Coordinates of C-alpha atoms in Angstrom, one line a residue:
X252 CA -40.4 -45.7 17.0
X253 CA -42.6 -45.5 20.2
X254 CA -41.1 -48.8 21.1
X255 CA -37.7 -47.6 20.7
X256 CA -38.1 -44.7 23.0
X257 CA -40.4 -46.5 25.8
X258 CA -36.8 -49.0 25.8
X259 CA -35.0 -45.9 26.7
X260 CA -36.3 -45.3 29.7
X261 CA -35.2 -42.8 32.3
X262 CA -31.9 -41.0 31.3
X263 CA -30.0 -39.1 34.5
X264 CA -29.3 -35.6 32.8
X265 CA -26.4 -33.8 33.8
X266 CA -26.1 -31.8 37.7
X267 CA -26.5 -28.4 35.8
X268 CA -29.2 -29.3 34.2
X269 CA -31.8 -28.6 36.6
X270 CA -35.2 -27.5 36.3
X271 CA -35.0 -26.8 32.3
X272 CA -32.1 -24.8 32.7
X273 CA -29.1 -25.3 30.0
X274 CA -25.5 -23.6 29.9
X275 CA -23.9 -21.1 28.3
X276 CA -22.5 -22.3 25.2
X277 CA -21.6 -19.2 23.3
X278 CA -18.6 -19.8 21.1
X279 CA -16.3 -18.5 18.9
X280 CA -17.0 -20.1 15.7
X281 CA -20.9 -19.4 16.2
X282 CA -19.6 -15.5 16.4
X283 CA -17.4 -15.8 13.5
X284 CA -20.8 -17.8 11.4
X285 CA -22.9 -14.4 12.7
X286 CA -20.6 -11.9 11.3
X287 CA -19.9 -13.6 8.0
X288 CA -23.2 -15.3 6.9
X289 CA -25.4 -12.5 5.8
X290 CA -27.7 -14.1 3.3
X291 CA -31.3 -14.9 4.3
X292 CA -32.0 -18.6 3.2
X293 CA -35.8 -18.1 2.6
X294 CA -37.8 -19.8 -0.5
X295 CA -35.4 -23.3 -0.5
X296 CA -36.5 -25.5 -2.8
X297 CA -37.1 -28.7 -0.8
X298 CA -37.2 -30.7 -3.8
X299 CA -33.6 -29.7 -5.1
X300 CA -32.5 -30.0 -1.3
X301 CA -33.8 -33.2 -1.2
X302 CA -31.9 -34.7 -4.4
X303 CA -28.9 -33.0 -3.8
X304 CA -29.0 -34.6 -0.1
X305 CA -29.5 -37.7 -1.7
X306 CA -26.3 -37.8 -4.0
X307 CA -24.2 -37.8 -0.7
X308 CA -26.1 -40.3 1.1
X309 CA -26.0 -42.3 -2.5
X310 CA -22.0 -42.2 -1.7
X311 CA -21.2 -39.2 -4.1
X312 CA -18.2 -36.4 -3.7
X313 CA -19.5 -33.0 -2.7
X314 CA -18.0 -31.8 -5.5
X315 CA -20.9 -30.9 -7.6
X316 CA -23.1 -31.3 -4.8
X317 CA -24.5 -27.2 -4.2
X318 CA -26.9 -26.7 -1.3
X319 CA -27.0 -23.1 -0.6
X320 CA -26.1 -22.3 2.6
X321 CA -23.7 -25.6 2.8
X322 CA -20.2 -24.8 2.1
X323 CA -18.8 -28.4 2.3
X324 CA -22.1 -30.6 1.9
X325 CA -19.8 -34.3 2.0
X326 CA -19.5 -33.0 5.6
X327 CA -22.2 -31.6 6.6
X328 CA -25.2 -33.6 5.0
X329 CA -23.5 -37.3 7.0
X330 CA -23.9 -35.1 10.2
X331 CA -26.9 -33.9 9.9
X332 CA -28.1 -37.3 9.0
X333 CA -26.9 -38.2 12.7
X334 CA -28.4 -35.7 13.9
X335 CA -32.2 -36.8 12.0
X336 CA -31.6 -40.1 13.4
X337 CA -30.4 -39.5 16.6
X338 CA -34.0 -37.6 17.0
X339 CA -35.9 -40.5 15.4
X340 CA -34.3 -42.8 17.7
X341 CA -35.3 -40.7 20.8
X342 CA -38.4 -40.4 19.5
X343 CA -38.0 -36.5 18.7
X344 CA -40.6 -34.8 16.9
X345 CA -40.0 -33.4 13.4
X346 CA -39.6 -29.9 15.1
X347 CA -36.9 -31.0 17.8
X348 CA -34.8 -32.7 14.5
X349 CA -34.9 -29.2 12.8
X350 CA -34.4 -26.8 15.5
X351 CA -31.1 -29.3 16.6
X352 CA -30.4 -28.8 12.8
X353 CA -30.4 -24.9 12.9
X354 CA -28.7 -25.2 16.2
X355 CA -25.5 -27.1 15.2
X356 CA -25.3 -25.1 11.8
X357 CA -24.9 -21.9 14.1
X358 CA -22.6 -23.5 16.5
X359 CA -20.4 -24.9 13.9
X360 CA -22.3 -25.1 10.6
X361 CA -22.8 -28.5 11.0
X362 CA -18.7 -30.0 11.1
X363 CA -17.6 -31.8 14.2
X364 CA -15.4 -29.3 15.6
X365 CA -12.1 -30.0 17.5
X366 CA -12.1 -26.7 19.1
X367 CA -14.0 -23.7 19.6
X368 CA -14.8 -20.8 22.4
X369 CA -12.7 -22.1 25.6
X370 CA -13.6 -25.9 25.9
X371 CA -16.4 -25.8 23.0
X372 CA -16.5 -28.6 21.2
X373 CA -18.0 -30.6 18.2
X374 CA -21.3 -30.6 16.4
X375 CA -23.6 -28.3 19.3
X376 CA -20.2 -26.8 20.4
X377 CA -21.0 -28.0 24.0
X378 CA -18.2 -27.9 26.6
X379 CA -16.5 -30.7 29.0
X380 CA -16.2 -27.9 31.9
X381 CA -20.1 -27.1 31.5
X382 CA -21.3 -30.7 32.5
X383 CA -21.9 -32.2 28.9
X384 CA -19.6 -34.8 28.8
X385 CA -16.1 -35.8 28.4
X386 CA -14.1 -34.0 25.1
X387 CA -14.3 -37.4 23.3
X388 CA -17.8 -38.0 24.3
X389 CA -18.8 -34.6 23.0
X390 CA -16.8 -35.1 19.9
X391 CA -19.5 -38.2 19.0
X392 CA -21.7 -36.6 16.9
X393 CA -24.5 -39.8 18.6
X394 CA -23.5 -38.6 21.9
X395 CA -23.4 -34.9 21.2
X396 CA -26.7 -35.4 19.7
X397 CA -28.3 -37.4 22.5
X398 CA -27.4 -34.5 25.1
X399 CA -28.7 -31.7 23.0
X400 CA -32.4 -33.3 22.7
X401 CA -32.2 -34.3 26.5
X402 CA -32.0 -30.8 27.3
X403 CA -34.3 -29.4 24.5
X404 CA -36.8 -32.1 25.5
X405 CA -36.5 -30.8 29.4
X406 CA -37.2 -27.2 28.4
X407 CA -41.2 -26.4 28.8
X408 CA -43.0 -25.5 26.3
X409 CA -40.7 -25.9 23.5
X410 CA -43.0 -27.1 21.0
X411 CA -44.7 -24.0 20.9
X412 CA -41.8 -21.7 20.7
X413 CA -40.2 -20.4 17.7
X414 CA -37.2 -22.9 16.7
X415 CA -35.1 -19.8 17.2
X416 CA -36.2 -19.5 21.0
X417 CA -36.3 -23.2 21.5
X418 CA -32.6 -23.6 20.2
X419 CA -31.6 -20.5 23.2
X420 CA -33.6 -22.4 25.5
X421 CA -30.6 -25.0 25.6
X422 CA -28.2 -23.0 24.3
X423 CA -28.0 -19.7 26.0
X424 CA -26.0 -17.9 23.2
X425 CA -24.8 -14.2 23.1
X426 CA -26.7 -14.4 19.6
X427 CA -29.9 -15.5 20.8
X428 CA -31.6 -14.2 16.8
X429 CA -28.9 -16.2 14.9
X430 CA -30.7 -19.6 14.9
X431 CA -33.2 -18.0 12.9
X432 CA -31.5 -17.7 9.8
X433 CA -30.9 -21.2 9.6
X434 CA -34.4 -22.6 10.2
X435 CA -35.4 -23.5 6.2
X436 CA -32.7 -24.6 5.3
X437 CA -32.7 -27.1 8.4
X438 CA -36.4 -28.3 7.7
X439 CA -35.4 -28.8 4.0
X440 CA -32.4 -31.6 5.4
X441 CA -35.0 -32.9 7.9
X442 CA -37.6 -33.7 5.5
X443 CA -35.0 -34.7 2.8
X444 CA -33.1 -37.1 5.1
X445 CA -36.0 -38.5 7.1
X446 CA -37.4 -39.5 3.7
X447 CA -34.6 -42.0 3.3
X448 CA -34.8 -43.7 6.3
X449 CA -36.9 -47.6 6.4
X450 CA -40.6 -46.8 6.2
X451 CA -42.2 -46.7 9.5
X452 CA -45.2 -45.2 8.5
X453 CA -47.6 -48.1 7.4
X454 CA -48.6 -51.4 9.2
X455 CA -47.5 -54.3 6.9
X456 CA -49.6 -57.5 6.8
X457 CA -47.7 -60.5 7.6
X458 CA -47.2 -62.9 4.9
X459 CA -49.8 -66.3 6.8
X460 CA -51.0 -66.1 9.7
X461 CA -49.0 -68.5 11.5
X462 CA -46.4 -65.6 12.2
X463 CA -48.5 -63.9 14.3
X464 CA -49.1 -67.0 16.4
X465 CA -46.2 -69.3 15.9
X466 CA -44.5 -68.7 19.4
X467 CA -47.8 -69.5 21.0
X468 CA -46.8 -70.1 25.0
X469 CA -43.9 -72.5 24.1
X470 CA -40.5 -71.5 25.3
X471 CA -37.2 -72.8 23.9
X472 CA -35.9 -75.5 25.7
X473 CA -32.3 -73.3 26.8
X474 CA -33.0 -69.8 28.0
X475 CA -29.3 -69.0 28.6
X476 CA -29.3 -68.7 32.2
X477 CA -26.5 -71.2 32.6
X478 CA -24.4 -68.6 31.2
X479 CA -24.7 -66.3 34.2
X480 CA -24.3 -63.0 33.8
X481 CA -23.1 -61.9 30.4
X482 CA -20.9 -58.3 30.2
X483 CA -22.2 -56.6 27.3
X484 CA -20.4 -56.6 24.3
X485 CA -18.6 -60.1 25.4
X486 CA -19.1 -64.0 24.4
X487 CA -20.2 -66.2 27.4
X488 CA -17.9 -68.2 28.4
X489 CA -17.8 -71.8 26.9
X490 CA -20.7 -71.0 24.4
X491 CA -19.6 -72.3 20.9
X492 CA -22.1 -72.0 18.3
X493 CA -23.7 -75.4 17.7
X494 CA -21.7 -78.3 15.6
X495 CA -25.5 -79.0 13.6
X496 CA -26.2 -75.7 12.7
X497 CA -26.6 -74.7 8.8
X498 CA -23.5 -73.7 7.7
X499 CA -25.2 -70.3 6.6
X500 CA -26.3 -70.0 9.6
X501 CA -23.2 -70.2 11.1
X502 CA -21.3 -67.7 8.7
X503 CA -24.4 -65.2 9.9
X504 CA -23.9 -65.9 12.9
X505 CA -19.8 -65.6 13.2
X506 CA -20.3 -62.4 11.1
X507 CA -22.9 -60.8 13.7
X508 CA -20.3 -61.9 16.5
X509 CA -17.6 -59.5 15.1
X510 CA -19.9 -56.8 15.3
X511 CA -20.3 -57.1 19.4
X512 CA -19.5 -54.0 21.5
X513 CA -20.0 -51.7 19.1
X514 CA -22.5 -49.0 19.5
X515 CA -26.6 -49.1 18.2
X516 CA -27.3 -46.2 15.5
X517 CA -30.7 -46.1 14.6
X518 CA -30.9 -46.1 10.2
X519 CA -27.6 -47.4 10.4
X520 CA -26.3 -49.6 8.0
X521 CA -24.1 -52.2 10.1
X522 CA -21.8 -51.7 6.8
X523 CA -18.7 -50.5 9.1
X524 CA -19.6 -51.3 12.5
X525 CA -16.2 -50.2 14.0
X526 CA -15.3 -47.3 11.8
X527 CA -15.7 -43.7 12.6
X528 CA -19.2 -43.2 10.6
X529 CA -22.0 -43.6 13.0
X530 CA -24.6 -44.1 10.5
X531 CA -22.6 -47.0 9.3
X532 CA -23.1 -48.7 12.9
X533 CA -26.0 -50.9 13.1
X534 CA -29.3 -50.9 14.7
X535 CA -31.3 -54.3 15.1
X536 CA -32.2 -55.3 11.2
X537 CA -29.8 -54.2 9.6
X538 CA -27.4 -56.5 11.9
X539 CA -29.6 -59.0 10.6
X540 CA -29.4 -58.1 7.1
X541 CA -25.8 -57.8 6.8
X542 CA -25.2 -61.0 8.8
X543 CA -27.1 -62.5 6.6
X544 CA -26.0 -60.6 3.4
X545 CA -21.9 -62.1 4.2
X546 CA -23.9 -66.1 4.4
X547 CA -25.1 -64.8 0.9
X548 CA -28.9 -64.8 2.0
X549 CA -30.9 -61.2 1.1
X550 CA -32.7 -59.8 3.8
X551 CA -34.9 -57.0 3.4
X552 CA -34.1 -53.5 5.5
X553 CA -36.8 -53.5 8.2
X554 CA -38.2 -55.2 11.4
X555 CA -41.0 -55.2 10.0
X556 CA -40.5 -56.2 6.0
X557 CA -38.2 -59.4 8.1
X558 CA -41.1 -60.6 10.0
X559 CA -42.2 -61.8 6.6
X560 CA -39.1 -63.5 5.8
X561 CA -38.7 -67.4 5.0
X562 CA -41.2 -69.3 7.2
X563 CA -42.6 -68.8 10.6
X564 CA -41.3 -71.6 13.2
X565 CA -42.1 -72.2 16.7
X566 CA -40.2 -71.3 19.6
X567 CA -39.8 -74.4 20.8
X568 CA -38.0 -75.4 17.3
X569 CA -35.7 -72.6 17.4
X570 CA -32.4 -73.3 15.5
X571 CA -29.3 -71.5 15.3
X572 CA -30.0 -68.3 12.6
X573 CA -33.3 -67.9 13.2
X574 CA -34.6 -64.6 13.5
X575 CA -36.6 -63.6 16.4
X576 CA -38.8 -60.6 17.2
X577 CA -40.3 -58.5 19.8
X578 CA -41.9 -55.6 21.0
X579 CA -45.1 -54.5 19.0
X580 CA -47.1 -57.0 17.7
X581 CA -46.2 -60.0 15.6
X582 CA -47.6 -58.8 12.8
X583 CA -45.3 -55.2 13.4
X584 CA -42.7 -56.0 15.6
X585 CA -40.1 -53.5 16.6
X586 CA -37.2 -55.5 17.8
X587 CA -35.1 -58.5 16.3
X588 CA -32.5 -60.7 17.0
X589 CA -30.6 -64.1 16.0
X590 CA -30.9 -67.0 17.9
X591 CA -27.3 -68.5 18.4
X592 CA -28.4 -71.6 19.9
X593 CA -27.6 -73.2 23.1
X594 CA -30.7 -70.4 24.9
X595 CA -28.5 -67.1 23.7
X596 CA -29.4 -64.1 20.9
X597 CA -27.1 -61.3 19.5
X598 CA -28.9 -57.9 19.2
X599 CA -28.3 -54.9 18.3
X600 CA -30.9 -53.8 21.4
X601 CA -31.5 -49.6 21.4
X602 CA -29.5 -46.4 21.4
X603 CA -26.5 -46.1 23.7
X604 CA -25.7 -50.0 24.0
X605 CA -23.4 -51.8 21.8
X606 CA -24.3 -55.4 20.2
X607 CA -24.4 -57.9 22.7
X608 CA -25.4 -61.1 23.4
X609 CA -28.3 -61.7 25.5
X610 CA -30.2 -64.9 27.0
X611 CA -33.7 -65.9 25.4
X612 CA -35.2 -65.7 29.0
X613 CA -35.2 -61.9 28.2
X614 CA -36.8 -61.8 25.3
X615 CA -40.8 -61.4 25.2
X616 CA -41.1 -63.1 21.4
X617 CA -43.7 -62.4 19.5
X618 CA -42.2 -64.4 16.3
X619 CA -40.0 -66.3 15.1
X620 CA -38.9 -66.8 11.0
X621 CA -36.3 -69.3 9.6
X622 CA -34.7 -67.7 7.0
X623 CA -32.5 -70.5 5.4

């Protein structure tokens, strides 16, 4: 996860956004949630939350699904799942995730609004004419998620305020109390949905030891520089994927190619890259899982479960379909890709950039498997 975040870097934040300070964002649906929501949801049962949650991510209806405090749960659970990943993406701690949580179920009880108080839009109910971002942008519920943790994370001292006052720290509501009343049952959908997400909490051995020093100082014999410059999202010009490669290989790799452009969601499952879901885009594994899963090979979920995957191969041997990782350490790497051949990888590289093709040159690797 730290990986992730250090590949962020710098972000510009908007003009407005100066010294901590956010915008107004008052709108009308948050007053309309104020008046009509009365109930105190105190003494949640985290357990029930959590299995409930689970039926929707599972693919179930919402209709038997009852949360209290969650009117239309088939909605509102896949956003705040965006919303859990988003943060674990940006590195967020567990307390930014839940007061963003409590935040967008005040602003718009967690449905990606087209409309609201003047310009307000979406999850967070931020507005166009306030510096957040254009209308669609906003309407992203990646996007929309991104901005509010930028500002919350640029606010001192948040992580020692109550989640109420850290939510009006960005937010600047006329109902600066109201995030309150949300705050269990947002740490009940944290903790539920952060449970489902691949396992980063424990360092996994690798299978022999070779992984861990396959690459050694070798370096493939194409690094992809011939290509030039390659736009992002685009196939280089003239590269064809290589006439000896292993025809599973090559239906991974023709897969992964259909993916390009579109956008990195961290816990995605790459299942419907270009639909409207963003938690069916795809971050870097499971672009190699399902690549792999449509060349009828099984991958496990995780950078680090694929590191142990099929046998580790040297750099220098690189064929087209091999997996490659970096960042970490071989043994827990937090980055992979496919090698293509002919010096180039596809990746799905971090949050805000689309799958793309890269040259190897860019690549620190740390090791390589061969799957097939």
């Amino acid at each position: 996860m730290k990986g992730i975040a250090a590949g962020l870097g710098v972000v510009a934040l908007t003009p407005l956004l100066l010294s901590g300070t956010a915008m107004v964002m008052a709108s009308s649906s948050e007053a309309a949630t104020t008046a009509s929501f009365s109930k105190c949801l105190t003494g949640l049962d985290t357990a029930e939350v959590t299995k409930e949650v689970t039926k929707i991510l599972d693919g179930a209806s919402g209709k038997d699904i009852h949360i209290q405090g969650l009117d239309l749960p088939a909605e509102q659970i896949p956003n705040a799942q965006t919303i859990v990943a988003t943060g674990l993406s940006l590195d967020v701690p567990k307390k930014g995730q839940i007061v963003a949580i409590a935040t967008a179920m005040q602003e718009s009880r967690l449905r990606n609004l087209n409309s609201g108080d003047r310009d307000s839009l979406g999850l967070f109910q931020q507005r166009p004419s306030q510096g957040w971002g254009t209308a669609q942008q906003i309407r992203d519920p990646v996007y929309a998620s991104e901005q509010f943790y930028k500002h919350l994370l640029k606010v001192d001292g948040w992580q020692q305020m109550k989640v109420t006052q850290a939510a009006q720290a960005v937010q600047r509501s006329g109902y600066p109390d109201a995030y309150a009343q949300w705050e269990d049952l947002a740490t009940a959908l944290q903790k539920a949905i952060a449970t489902t997400f691949p396992n980063t909490g424990k360092d996994e051995p690798a299978k022999d030891k070779e992984s861990a020093s396959s690459t050694g100082t070798c370096k493939p014999d194409k690094d992809g520089t011939s290509f030039g410059r390659i736009p992002e999202g685009s196939v280089p010009k003239g590269y064809k994927i290589p006439k000896d490669a292993d025809p599973k290989a090559r239906a991974a790799i023709e897969w992964a190619m259909r993916q390009l452009g579109t956008l990195y969601q961290w816990g995605g499952s790459c299942t419907d890259s270009h639909g409207p879901d963003p938690m069916k885009r795809c971050d870097c594994s499971s672009l190699m899982q399902q690549a792999y899963a449509h060349a009828d090979v099984k991958l496990t979920r995780t950078t680090y479960t694929q590191v142990n995957e099929g046998k580790a191969v040297s750099v220098k041997n690189l064929k087209p379909g091999d997996l490659i990782f970096s960042r970490g350490t071989a043994a827990r790497p937090e980055h992979v890709g496919m090698y293509m051949g002919e010096g180039l990888v596809i990746e799905a590289p971090r949050t805000s950039k689309p799958t793309r093709i890269a040259p190897i040159k860019d690549w620190d690797i740390l090791a390589a498997r061969r799957v097939l």
